[in-house]
Short mmCIF file of C-alpha atoms and ligand atoms in Angstrom, two decimals:
data_model
loop_
_atom_site.label_atom_id
_atom_site.label_comp_id
_atom_site.label_asym_id
_atom_site.label_seq_id
_atom_site.Cartn_x
_atom_site.Cartn_y
_atom_site.Cartn_z
CA MET A 83 22.91 -3.01 -6.84
CA THR A 84 24.10 -1.77 -10.26
CA ASP A 85 26.42 -3.80 -11.78
CA ALA A 86 28.31 -3.19 -15.30
CA SER A 87 27.10 -5.33 -18.11
CA PRO A 88 27.12 -8.83 -17.45
CA HIS A 89 26.74 -10.12 -21.31
CA ALA A 90 29.87 -10.81 -22.21
CA ASN A 91 29.99 -13.77 -19.84
CA SER A 92 26.93 -14.92 -20.21
CA PRO A 93 25.80 -16.57 -23.62
CA ALA A 94 21.96 -17.29 -22.81
CA THR A 95 20.70 -13.62 -22.62
CA GLN A 96 17.13 -13.76 -22.32
CA ARG A 97 14.97 -10.61 -24.04
CA PHE A 98 12.25 -8.87 -23.02
CA PRO A 99 10.96 -5.38 -23.45
CA VAL A 100 10.38 -4.69 -20.17
CA VAL A 101 11.44 -6.58 -17.22
CA VAL A 102 9.57 -5.70 -13.86
CA VAL A 103 11.11 -6.38 -10.34
CA GLY A 104 8.78 -7.21 -7.54
CA ALA A 105 5.25 -9.58 -7.87
CA GLY A 106 3.22 -7.06 -5.40
CA PRO A 107 -0.04 -5.11 -6.27
CA ALA A 108 2.28 -2.43 -8.43
CA GLY A 109 4.48 -5.16 -10.44
CA LEU A 110 1.41 -7.07 -11.21
CA THR A 111 -0.84 -4.51 -12.20
CA VAL A 112 2.46 -3.09 -14.65
CA GLY A 113 2.45 -6.61 -16.28
CA CYS A 114 -1.39 -6.69 -16.47
CA VAL A 115 -1.59 -3.36 -18.55
CA LEU A 116 1.55 -4.61 -20.86
CA ARG A 117 0.03 -8.08 -21.52
CA ALA A 118 -3.24 -6.42 -22.35
CA ALA A 119 -1.46 -4.26 -24.34
CA GLY A 120 0.39 -7.04 -26.31
CA VAL A 121 3.92 -5.96 -24.81
CA ASP A 122 6.00 -8.78 -23.19
CA CYS A 123 7.22 -8.62 -20.00
CA LEU A 124 9.32 -11.00 -17.31
CA VAL A 125 8.24 -10.57 -13.75
CA LEU A 126 10.84 -11.32 -11.18
CA GLU A 127 9.71 -12.07 -7.50
CA THR A 128 12.16 -13.44 -4.59
CA GLU A 129 9.37 -15.00 -2.89
CA THR A 130 7.08 -17.95 -4.10
CA ARG A 131 3.74 -17.65 -5.65
CA GLU A 132 2.33 -19.28 -2.21
CA PHE A 133 4.10 -16.63 -0.34
CA VAL A 134 3.05 -13.34 -2.15
CA GLU A 135 -0.60 -15.04 -2.42
CA ARG A 136 -1.10 -15.17 1.43
CA LEU A 137 0.77 -12.07 2.78
CA PRO A 138 -2.01 -9.99 4.48
CA ARG A 139 -1.64 -6.52 4.29
CA ALA A 140 -3.87 -3.62 3.14
CA GLY A 141 -7.51 -3.42 2.64
CA VAL A 142 -9.17 -0.49 2.16
CA ILE A 143 -9.58 0.40 -1.68
CA GLU A 144 -10.31 4.02 -2.83
CA GLU A 145 -13.07 4.01 -5.53
CA PRO A 146 -10.62 5.75 -7.85
CA ALA A 147 -8.45 2.70 -7.87
CA VAL A 148 -11.16 0.31 -8.21
CA ARG A 149 -12.38 2.28 -11.16
CA GLY A 150 -8.74 2.06 -12.69
CA LEU A 151 -8.65 -1.76 -12.16
CA GLU A 152 -12.36 -2.32 -13.62
CA ARG A 153 -11.31 -0.44 -16.43
CA ARG A 154 -8.25 -2.87 -16.87
CA GLY A 155 -10.29 -5.76 -16.55
CA LEU A 156 -8.97 -6.34 -13.04
CA ALA A 157 -11.64 -5.94 -11.20
CA GLY A 158 -14.01 -8.53 -11.55
CA ASN A 159 -13.54 -11.08 -8.67
CA LEU A 160 -12.89 -7.72 -6.42
CA LEU A 161 -16.36 -5.75 -7.38
CA GLU A 162 -17.97 -9.52 -6.92
CA ARG A 163 -16.68 -10.20 -3.25
CA ALA A 164 -15.37 -7.01 -1.57
CA GLN A 165 -17.26 -5.16 1.16
CA ARG A 166 -18.44 -1.92 0.39
CA HIS A 167 -17.68 0.84 3.03
CA THR A 168 -20.14 4.11 3.27
CA ALA A 169 -19.00 5.47 6.75
CA CYS A 170 -16.64 5.25 9.24
CA GLU A 171 -16.69 6.03 13.10
CA PHE A 172 -14.22 7.88 15.31
CA ARG A 173 -14.50 7.63 19.03
CA PHE A 174 -13.21 10.34 21.28
CA ASP A 175 -14.20 11.77 24.39
CA GLY A 176 -16.25 8.81 25.37
CA GLY A 177 -18.70 9.39 22.60
CA ARG A 178 -19.24 7.36 19.00
CA HIS A 179 -19.39 10.18 15.95
CA ARG A 180 -20.46 8.24 12.68
CA PHE A 181 -18.84 9.75 9.86
CA ALA A 182 -21.53 8.92 6.83
CA TYR A 183 -18.93 9.70 3.76
CA GLU A 184 -21.40 8.25 1.40
CA GLU A 185 -24.47 10.51 2.16
CA LEU A 186 -21.83 13.51 2.08
CA THR A 187 -20.27 12.45 -1.26
CA GLY A 188 -21.83 9.60 -2.94
CA ARG A 189 -18.25 7.95 -2.60
CA ARG A 190 -17.70 4.77 -0.84
CA HIS A 191 -14.31 2.65 -0.26
CA TRP A 192 -14.31 -0.95 -1.07
CA VAL A 193 -12.44 -3.36 1.42
CA TYR A 194 -10.77 -6.55 -0.09
CA PRO A 195 -7.70 -7.71 1.51
CA GLN A 196 -4.35 -7.04 -0.57
CA GLN A 197 -3.72 -10.89 -0.88
CA PHE A 198 -7.12 -11.19 -2.70
CA LEU A 199 -6.08 -8.50 -5.08
CA VAL A 200 -2.48 -10.08 -5.67
CA THR A 201 -3.92 -13.62 -6.11
CA ASP A 202 -6.35 -12.17 -8.77
CA LEU A 203 -3.90 -10.38 -10.36
CA VAL A 204 -0.99 -13.05 -10.53
CA ARG A 205 -3.64 -15.24 -11.86
CA GLU A 206 -4.99 -12.61 -14.38
CA TYR A 207 -1.03 -12.07 -15.65
CA ALA A 208 0.66 -15.41 -15.60
CA ASP A 209 -2.83 -18.04 -16.25
CA VAL A 210 -4.72 -15.53 -18.14
CA ARG A 211 -2.73 -13.21 -20.07
CA GLY A 212 0.27 -15.50 -20.19
CA GLY A 213 2.60 -13.29 -18.76
CA ALA A 214 6.25 -15.07 -18.01
CA VAL A 215 7.31 -14.81 -14.07
CA ARG A 216 10.12 -16.55 -12.34
CA PHE A 217 8.96 -16.78 -8.46
CA GLY A 218 11.76 -17.55 -5.70
CA VAL A 219 14.76 -15.76 -7.70
CA ARG A 220 17.92 -14.74 -5.90
CA ASP A 221 20.38 -11.89 -5.84
CA VAL A 222 18.78 -9.53 -8.36
CA ARG A 223 20.66 -7.26 -10.26
CA LEU A 224 20.29 -4.48 -12.00
CA HIS A 225 22.98 -3.60 -14.76
CA GLU A 226 23.44 -0.17 -16.78
CA PRO A 227 19.31 1.44 -16.30
CA ASP A 228 20.95 4.47 -17.99
CA SER A 229 22.19 3.04 -21.17
CA ASP A 230 19.95 1.89 -24.09
CA ARG A 231 20.81 -1.37 -23.03
CA PRO A 232 19.95 -2.03 -19.47
CA SER A 233 19.36 -5.77 -18.24
CA VAL A 234 18.77 -7.55 -14.92
CA SER A 235 20.33 -10.87 -13.69
CA TYR A 236 19.49 -12.98 -11.27
CA VAL A 237 20.01 -16.35 -9.49
CA CYS A 238 18.02 -19.05 -10.70
CA PRO A 239 16.63 -20.79 -7.58
CA GLU A 240 16.45 -24.46 -9.54
CA SER A 241 20.04 -24.38 -11.27
CA GLY A 242 21.72 -22.15 -8.78
CA ARG A 243 23.16 -20.14 -12.16
CA ARG A 244 22.96 -16.43 -12.82
CA GLU A 245 20.70 -15.80 -15.73
CA VAL A 246 20.56 -12.48 -17.31
CA VAL A 247 17.69 -10.86 -18.92
CA ALA A 248 18.13 -8.21 -21.83
CA CYS A 249 15.46 -5.41 -21.94
CA GLU A 250 14.38 -1.77 -22.94
CA PHE A 251 12.99 -1.06 -19.60
CA VAL A 252 13.29 -1.91 -15.97
CA ALA A 253 9.97 -1.28 -13.79
CA GLY A 254 11.21 -1.39 -10.20
CA CYS A 255 8.27 -2.36 -8.19
CA ASP A 256 10.01 -4.08 -5.46
CA GLY A 257 8.81 -2.65 -2.26
CA SER A 258 10.51 -0.84 0.23
CA ARG A 259 13.38 -3.11 0.92
CA GLY A 260 14.09 -4.13 -2.65
CA VAL A 261 17.10 -3.63 -5.17
CA THR A 262 15.88 -1.15 -7.48
CA ARG A 263 15.79 1.73 -5.40
CA ALA A 264 18.89 0.72 -3.66
CA SER A 265 20.54 0.88 -7.19
CA VAL A 266 19.87 4.69 -7.56
CA ALA A 267 20.34 5.42 -4.14
CA GLU A 268 23.47 7.82 -4.48
CA ARG A 269 21.48 9.67 -7.13
CA ALA A 270 18.27 9.87 -5.44
CA ALA A 271 16.70 12.55 -3.31
CA VAL A 272 14.93 10.57 -0.53
CA ALA A 273 13.16 12.83 1.90
CA ARG A 274 12.12 10.82 5.40
CA HIS A 275 9.78 11.27 8.27
CA ASP A 276 9.78 9.38 11.12
CA TYR A 277 6.55 9.74 13.51
CA GLY A 278 8.25 8.73 16.76
CA ILE A 279 5.27 6.20 17.05
CA GLY A 280 4.88 2.68 16.87
CA TRP A 281 1.55 0.87 15.87
CA LEU A 282 1.09 -2.99 16.78
CA ALA A 283 -0.72 -4.43 13.74
CA LEU A 284 -2.80 -7.17 14.27
CA LEU A 285 -5.11 -9.71 13.19
CA ALA A 286 -7.66 -11.40 15.09
CA GLU A 287 -9.54 -14.76 14.06
CA ALA A 288 -12.82 -13.02 14.58
CA PRO A 289 -15.83 -10.88 12.51
CA PRO A 290 -15.19 -7.35 12.90
CA SER A 291 -16.79 -5.62 16.10
CA ALA A 292 -18.69 -3.01 13.59
CA ASP A 293 -19.39 -2.82 10.05
CA ARG A 294 -17.21 -0.19 9.51
CA VAL A 295 -13.44 1.43 10.09
CA LEU A 296 -13.32 2.34 13.60
CA PHE A 297 -10.86 5.36 14.89
CA GLY A 298 -10.59 5.32 18.74
CA CYS A 299 -8.45 8.77 19.65
CA HIS A 300 -7.63 8.16 23.18
CA PRO A 301 -5.17 9.72 25.76
CA ASP A 302 -3.67 6.24 26.36
CA GLY A 303 -3.36 6.02 22.46
CA PHE A 304 -4.75 5.41 19.16
CA ALA A 305 -6.67 2.08 18.48
CA GLY A 306 -8.51 0.91 15.28
CA GLN A 307 -10.40 -1.73 13.53
CA MET A 308 -10.69 -2.56 10.09
CA PRO A 309 -12.84 -5.33 8.58
CA ARG A 310 -11.06 -7.42 6.46
CA GLY A 311 -13.95 -10.39 5.66
CA PRO A 312 -16.28 -12.40 7.73
CA GLU A 313 -13.80 -14.15 9.53
CA VAL A 314 -10.77 -12.04 9.60
CA THR A 315 -10.34 -8.27 11.46
CA ARG A 316 -7.29 -6.23 11.63
CA TYR A 317 -6.53 -3.82 14.98
CA TYR A 318 -4.08 -1.36 15.84
CA LEU A 319 -2.71 -0.30 18.75
CA GLN A 320 -0.53 2.69 19.54
CA CYS A 321 2.76 1.48 21.18
CA PRO A 322 6.08 2.96 21.81
CA PRO A 323 8.41 2.64 18.39
CA GLY A 324 10.20 -0.49 18.34
CA ASP A 325 8.51 -2.39 21.18
CA ASP A 326 8.52 -5.92 21.46
CA PRO A 327 5.38 -7.79 20.44
CA GLY A 328 5.73 -10.25 22.60
CA ASN A 329 4.85 -7.23 25.66
CA TRP A 330 1.43 -8.01 24.05
CA PRO A 331 -0.12 -10.87 25.24
CA HIS A 332 -3.72 -11.85 24.61
CA GLU A 333 -5.30 -10.16 27.45
CA ARG A 334 -3.26 -7.08 27.46
CA VAL A 335 -4.28 -6.75 23.71
CA TRP A 336 -7.81 -6.91 24.00
CA THR A 337 -8.32 -5.26 27.29
CA GLU A 338 -6.36 -2.17 25.48
CA LEU A 339 -8.67 -2.44 22.61
CA ARG A 340 -11.53 -2.18 24.78
CA ARG A 341 -10.63 1.05 26.80
CA ARG A 342 -9.26 2.91 23.46
CA LEU A 343 -12.38 1.93 21.62
CA GLY A 344 -14.61 1.84 24.33
CA ALA A 345 -17.62 4.82 23.80
CA ALA A 346 -21.17 4.95 24.82
CA GLY A 347 -23.50 2.69 23.19
CA ALA A 348 -20.71 1.00 21.45
CA GLU A 349 -21.06 -2.87 20.46
CA PRO A 350 -18.55 -4.98 22.93
CA LEU A 351 -15.76 -6.12 20.60
CA THR A 352 -15.61 -9.38 19.27
CA GLU A 353 -12.67 -11.21 20.60
CA GLY A 354 -10.41 -13.76 18.41
CA ARG A 355 -7.49 -15.62 18.59
CA LEU A 356 -4.34 -13.34 17.41
CA ILE A 357 -2.89 -14.88 14.18
CA GLU A 358 -0.68 -12.05 13.84
CA LYS A 359 1.14 -9.59 16.08
CA ARG A 360 3.71 -7.05 14.88
CA VAL A 361 5.04 -3.73 15.62
CA LEU A 362 5.48 -0.91 12.67
CA ASP A 363 7.43 2.18 13.19
CA MET A 364 5.73 4.71 11.51
CA HIS A 365 7.49 6.46 9.20
CA ASP A 366 7.08 7.72 5.47
CA TYR A 367 9.89 8.48 2.59
CA VAL A 368 9.50 9.92 -0.64
CA THR A 369 12.26 8.97 -3.21
CA GLU A 370 12.41 11.77 -6.14
CA PRO A 371 12.46 11.60 -9.25
CA MET A 372 10.83 8.13 -9.53
CA ALA A 373 12.76 7.92 -13.06
CA PHE A 374 16.46 7.14 -13.50
CA GLY A 375 17.81 6.28 -17.11
CA ARG A 376 15.30 3.35 -18.22
CA LEU A 377 14.51 2.50 -14.68
CA TYR A 378 10.79 3.72 -13.55
CA LEU A 379 10.18 2.92 -9.96
CA ALA A 380 6.63 2.70 -8.66
CA GLY A 381 4.80 1.75 -5.52
CA ASP A 382 6.52 1.41 -2.25
CA ALA A 383 10.01 1.19 -4.23
CA ALA A 384 9.24 4.72 -4.43
CA HIS A 385 7.44 6.02 -1.56
CA LEU A 386 6.41 4.81 1.57
CA VAL A 387 2.84 6.11 3.35
CA ALA A 388 2.99 4.78 6.78
CA PRO A 389 -0.35 2.69 7.48
CA ILE A 390 -1.86 5.49 9.09
CA ALA A 391 -4.23 7.05 6.30
CA ALA A 392 -4.63 3.47 4.52
CA LYS A 393 -2.90 5.10 1.19
CA GLY A 394 0.37 2.63 0.14
CA LEU A 395 -1.63 0.03 -1.67
CA ASN A 396 -3.62 2.86 -3.60
CA LEU A 397 -0.90 5.00 -4.39
CA ALA A 398 0.95 1.63 -5.87
CA LEU A 399 -1.94 1.03 -8.53
CA TYR A 400 -1.87 4.98 -9.28
CA ASP A 401 1.55 4.65 -9.94
CA ALA A 402 1.16 1.06 -11.82
CA PHE A 403 -1.89 2.48 -14.16
CA ALA A 404 0.27 5.39 -15.28
CA LEU A 405 3.81 3.47 -15.72
CA GLY A 406 1.83 0.63 -17.64
CA ASP A 407 0.09 2.86 -19.75
CA ALA A 408 3.39 4.81 -20.60
CA LEU A 409 5.16 1.99 -21.10
CA ALA A 410 2.83 0.72 -23.52
CA ALA A 411 2.89 3.91 -25.57
CA ARG A 412 6.31 4.22 -25.81
CA LEU A 413 6.93 0.60 -26.99
CA LEU A 414 3.60 0.48 -29.41
CA LYS A 415 3.55 4.08 -30.70
CA GLY A 416 6.98 5.32 -29.96
CA ASP A 417 5.15 7.84 -27.88
CA GLY A 418 7.45 9.14 -24.61
CA THR A 419 5.39 11.81 -23.24
CA GLY A 420 3.67 9.31 -20.65
CA LEU A 421 7.29 8.37 -19.39
CA ASP A 422 8.57 11.80 -19.48
CA GLY A 423 5.76 12.84 -17.27
CA TYR A 424 5.57 10.03 -15.28
CA SER A 425 7.54 11.25 -12.30
CA ALA A 426 6.54 14.64 -11.81
CA SER A 427 2.63 13.38 -12.29
CA CYS A 428 2.72 10.87 -9.23
CA LEU A 429 4.70 12.88 -7.04
CA ARG A 430 2.29 15.37 -7.21
CA ARG A 431 -0.05 13.03 -5.72
CA VAL A 432 2.59 11.40 -3.62
CA TRP A 433 3.15 14.29 -1.74
CA ASP A 434 -0.78 15.26 -1.34
CA TYR A 435 -1.17 12.11 0.51
CA GLN A 436 1.82 12.25 2.61
CA GLU A 437 0.48 15.46 4.06
CA PHE A 438 -2.97 14.15 4.52
CA SER A 439 -1.18 11.33 6.72
CA GLN A 440 0.62 13.60 8.79
CA TRP A 441 -2.56 15.64 9.22
CA LEU A 442 -4.23 12.63 9.84
CA SER A 443 -1.34 11.39 12.37
CA GLU A 444 -2.04 14.46 14.72
CA LEU A 445 -5.99 13.38 14.61
CA TYR A 446 -4.98 10.03 15.98
CA HIS A 447 -2.22 10.52 18.17
CA GLY A 448 -2.43 14.17 19.55
CA SER A 449 -4.82 13.23 22.45
CA ALA A 450 -1.92 10.68 23.51
CA ALA A 451 1.06 13.20 22.91
CA GLY A 452 0.94 14.04 26.66
CA ASP A 453 0.79 17.64 26.10
CA PRO A 454 -2.37 19.29 27.39
CA PHE A 455 -2.21 21.61 24.47
CA ARG A 456 -2.01 19.37 21.63
CA ALA A 457 -4.93 17.22 23.37
CA GLY A 458 -7.10 20.12 23.19
CA THR A 459 -6.01 21.26 19.62
CA THR A 460 -6.51 17.47 18.75
CA LEU A 461 -10.11 17.47 20.19
CA ALA A 462 -10.92 20.99 18.09
CA ARG A 463 -9.84 19.26 15.25
CA LEU A 464 -12.02 16.25 15.81
CA ARG A 465 -15.02 17.93 17.06
CA ARG A 466 -14.58 20.32 13.92
CA LEU A 467 -15.10 17.49 11.61
CA PHE A 468 -18.60 16.69 13.05
CA SER A 469 -19.63 20.61 13.50
CA SER A 470 -18.26 22.08 10.22
CA PRO A 471 -19.74 20.94 6.51
CA ALA A 472 -16.78 22.92 4.75
CA ALA A 473 -14.09 20.48 7.05
CA ALA A 474 -16.08 17.20 6.86
CA ALA A 475 -16.27 17.64 3.01
CA ALA A 476 -12.42 18.31 2.75
CA PHE A 477 -11.65 15.51 5.07
CA ALA A 478 -14.22 13.21 2.83
CA GLU A 479 -12.41 14.07 -0.47
CA ARG A 480 -8.99 13.44 0.93
CA TYR A 481 -10.12 10.17 3.18
CA LEU A 482 -11.58 8.78 0.10
CA GLY A 483 -8.97 10.28 -2.61
CA THR A 484 -11.10 11.78 -4.59
CA ALA A 485 -9.69 15.09 -5.42
CA GLU A 486 -10.38 16.37 -9.17
CA ARG A 487 -6.31 17.21 -9.88
CA TYR A 488 -3.43 16.46 -7.66
C1 LIG B 594 -0.08 -3.75 8.15
C2 LIG B 594 -0.03 -3.20 7.04
C3 LIG B 594 -1.59 -2.80 6.40
C4 LIG B 594 -1.73 -1.69 5.40
N1 LIG B 594 -2.98 -1.40 5.22
C5 LIG B 594 -3.39 -0.40 3.75
C6 LIG B 594 -4.53 -0.12 3.59
O1 LIG B 594 -5.21 -0.37 4.30
N2 LIG B 594 -4.65 0.54 2.22
C7 LIG B 594 -3.62 0.55 1.70
O2 LIG B 594 -3.67 1.46 0.41
N3 LIG B 594 -1.93 0.12 2.36
C8 LIG B 594 -2.06 0.13 3.45
N4 LIG B 594 -0.78 -0.50 3.49
C9 LIG B 594 0.58 -0.54 2.50
C10 LIG B 594 0.46 -1.45 1.39
O3 LIG B 594 0.40 -2.93 1.75
C11 LIG B 594 1.76 -1.21 0.52
O4 LIG B 594 1.98 0.26 0.29
C12 LIG B 594 1.49 -2.02 -1.25
O5 LIG B 594 1.90 -3.45 -0.44
C13 LIG B 594 2.45 -1.76 -2.09
O6 LIG B 594 2.70 -2.71 -3.07
P1 LIG B 594 4.04 -2.60 -3.91
O7 LIG B 594 3.35 -3.47 -5.29
O8 LIG B 594 4.46 -1.51 -4.11
O9 LIG B 594 5.18 -3.49 -3.08
P2 LIG B 594 5.17 -4.54 -2.08
O10 LIG B 594 3.30 -5.45 -1.82
O11 LIG B 594 5.82 -4.82 -1.00
O12 LIG B 594 5.41 -5.90 -3.28
C14 LIG B 594 6.72 -5.56 -3.78
C15 LIG B 594 6.89 -7.21 -4.08
O13 LIG B 594 8.62 -7.22 -4.45
C16 LIG B 594 9.41 -8.36 -3.93
N5 LIG B 594 10.89 -8.32 -3.89
C17 LIG B 594 11.39 -7.38 -3.01
N6 LIG B 594 12.86 -7.41 -3.38
C18 LIG B 594 12.56 -7.81 -4.30
C19 LIG B 594 13.82 -8.43 -5.12
N7 LIG B 594 15.45 -7.72 -4.67
N8 LIG B 594 13.74 -8.60 -6.20
C20 LIG B 594 12.44 -9.29 -6.80
N9 LIG B 594 11.54 -8.99 -5.84
C21 LIG B 594 11.70 -8.30 -4.77
C22 LIG B 594 8.51 -8.39 -2.55
O14 LIG B 594 8.54 -10.00 -2.25
C23 LIG B 594 7.00 -8.45 -2.96
O15 LIG B 594 6.33 -9.23 -3.52
C24 LIG B 594 -0.57 -1.53 4.67
C25 LIG B 594 0.76 -1.87 5.16
C26 LIG B 594 1.04 -2.92 6.09
C27 LIG B 594 2.15 -3.19 6.37
#
């Protein structure tokens, strides 16, 4: 929420050039970029360090995002430990169809669980680069983000007192349920798309059933397998939006996965205990612009792409690179060009990825729409990926996020 200035009642105002709200991939990357440039900042996070370092979500990272992390000295562990993926596989019409994108493009995907990346970024920001961070804060509020003297306040978990931080800029990196986007709700244009589809998101304590991402486009609904590491594998099952995970006991989950990912010559699924089971209602949104006075939104705080295209973490990183560099240029050299262009340049890529997510959604879910016409066009779309080099190249560029320009 946005409040009037709290300075008058707060003798103990702290000062930082930048306050970053949220210690997810976006916020921590902004913090690391700023610290590397010698800019002081404070990261505020409502959860504990242990919680953010253990939250399993994304895992597929595009090569340009990996290179962006590497250029900023943030990819050491990732390059050492992540799996390199060179192909994915579609299963439809009873058959297996391997899409070997590295052969086609020379580019790959990296698979590195989000919690590992967050752990690396927290360590680099706080322990190596000496960045200030407060975990477990409560009731974060923004004050006068349009003025030259914005500030952020929060309730300190130890003392229960409201602390005030005066700053020059606020980076809103607090995800889809944060306060920064809500604080500008009256001024922001939010475009939203609901797919009317749910995904049961599962984590199985089992090695992957195949060493590549699997997409099952089945008349009973989509199923996917995303390797995460040698011991844990993510699976998805299309389900009604709002479905109760309790409707999906162990046996039902594995029966459906076997059916929807089944194909001639396919290796059997490696089953394991389900350690996460939750229903995600597939939706996207985009907040425009991404800048409001001295508040700049980044990552899920600005836009959400349903996990359909596995793009959210990647977008969060691209925003964070741009915002970190732009804030450093403005604070150190007085060069505001990056900040002026931040929103428009990020949004071009965001909309491109949203469009890809919609296109991909039809590919995944069209066969199960209960409409023979859509089932027919979906099958044609799937077959074209394997019969037309031009269609394959266009898909690979978007799947891998390797377009020259957005
Ligand atoms: C099941 C699942 C699978 C996914 N798979 C992929 C994938 O394979 N590839 C991909 O690219 N993306 C994927 N995503 C999306 C990806 O996880 C998100 O897009 C990514 O986490 C966004 O990062 P962020 O830093 O913007 O936000 P978050 O990761 O949401 O971080 C925001 C942080 O802000 C904190 N916060 C919230 N409110 C406040 C507040 N008021 N004050 C202070 N702090 C606050 C939160 O606790 C959190 O730590 C997946 C998502 C899900 C749910």
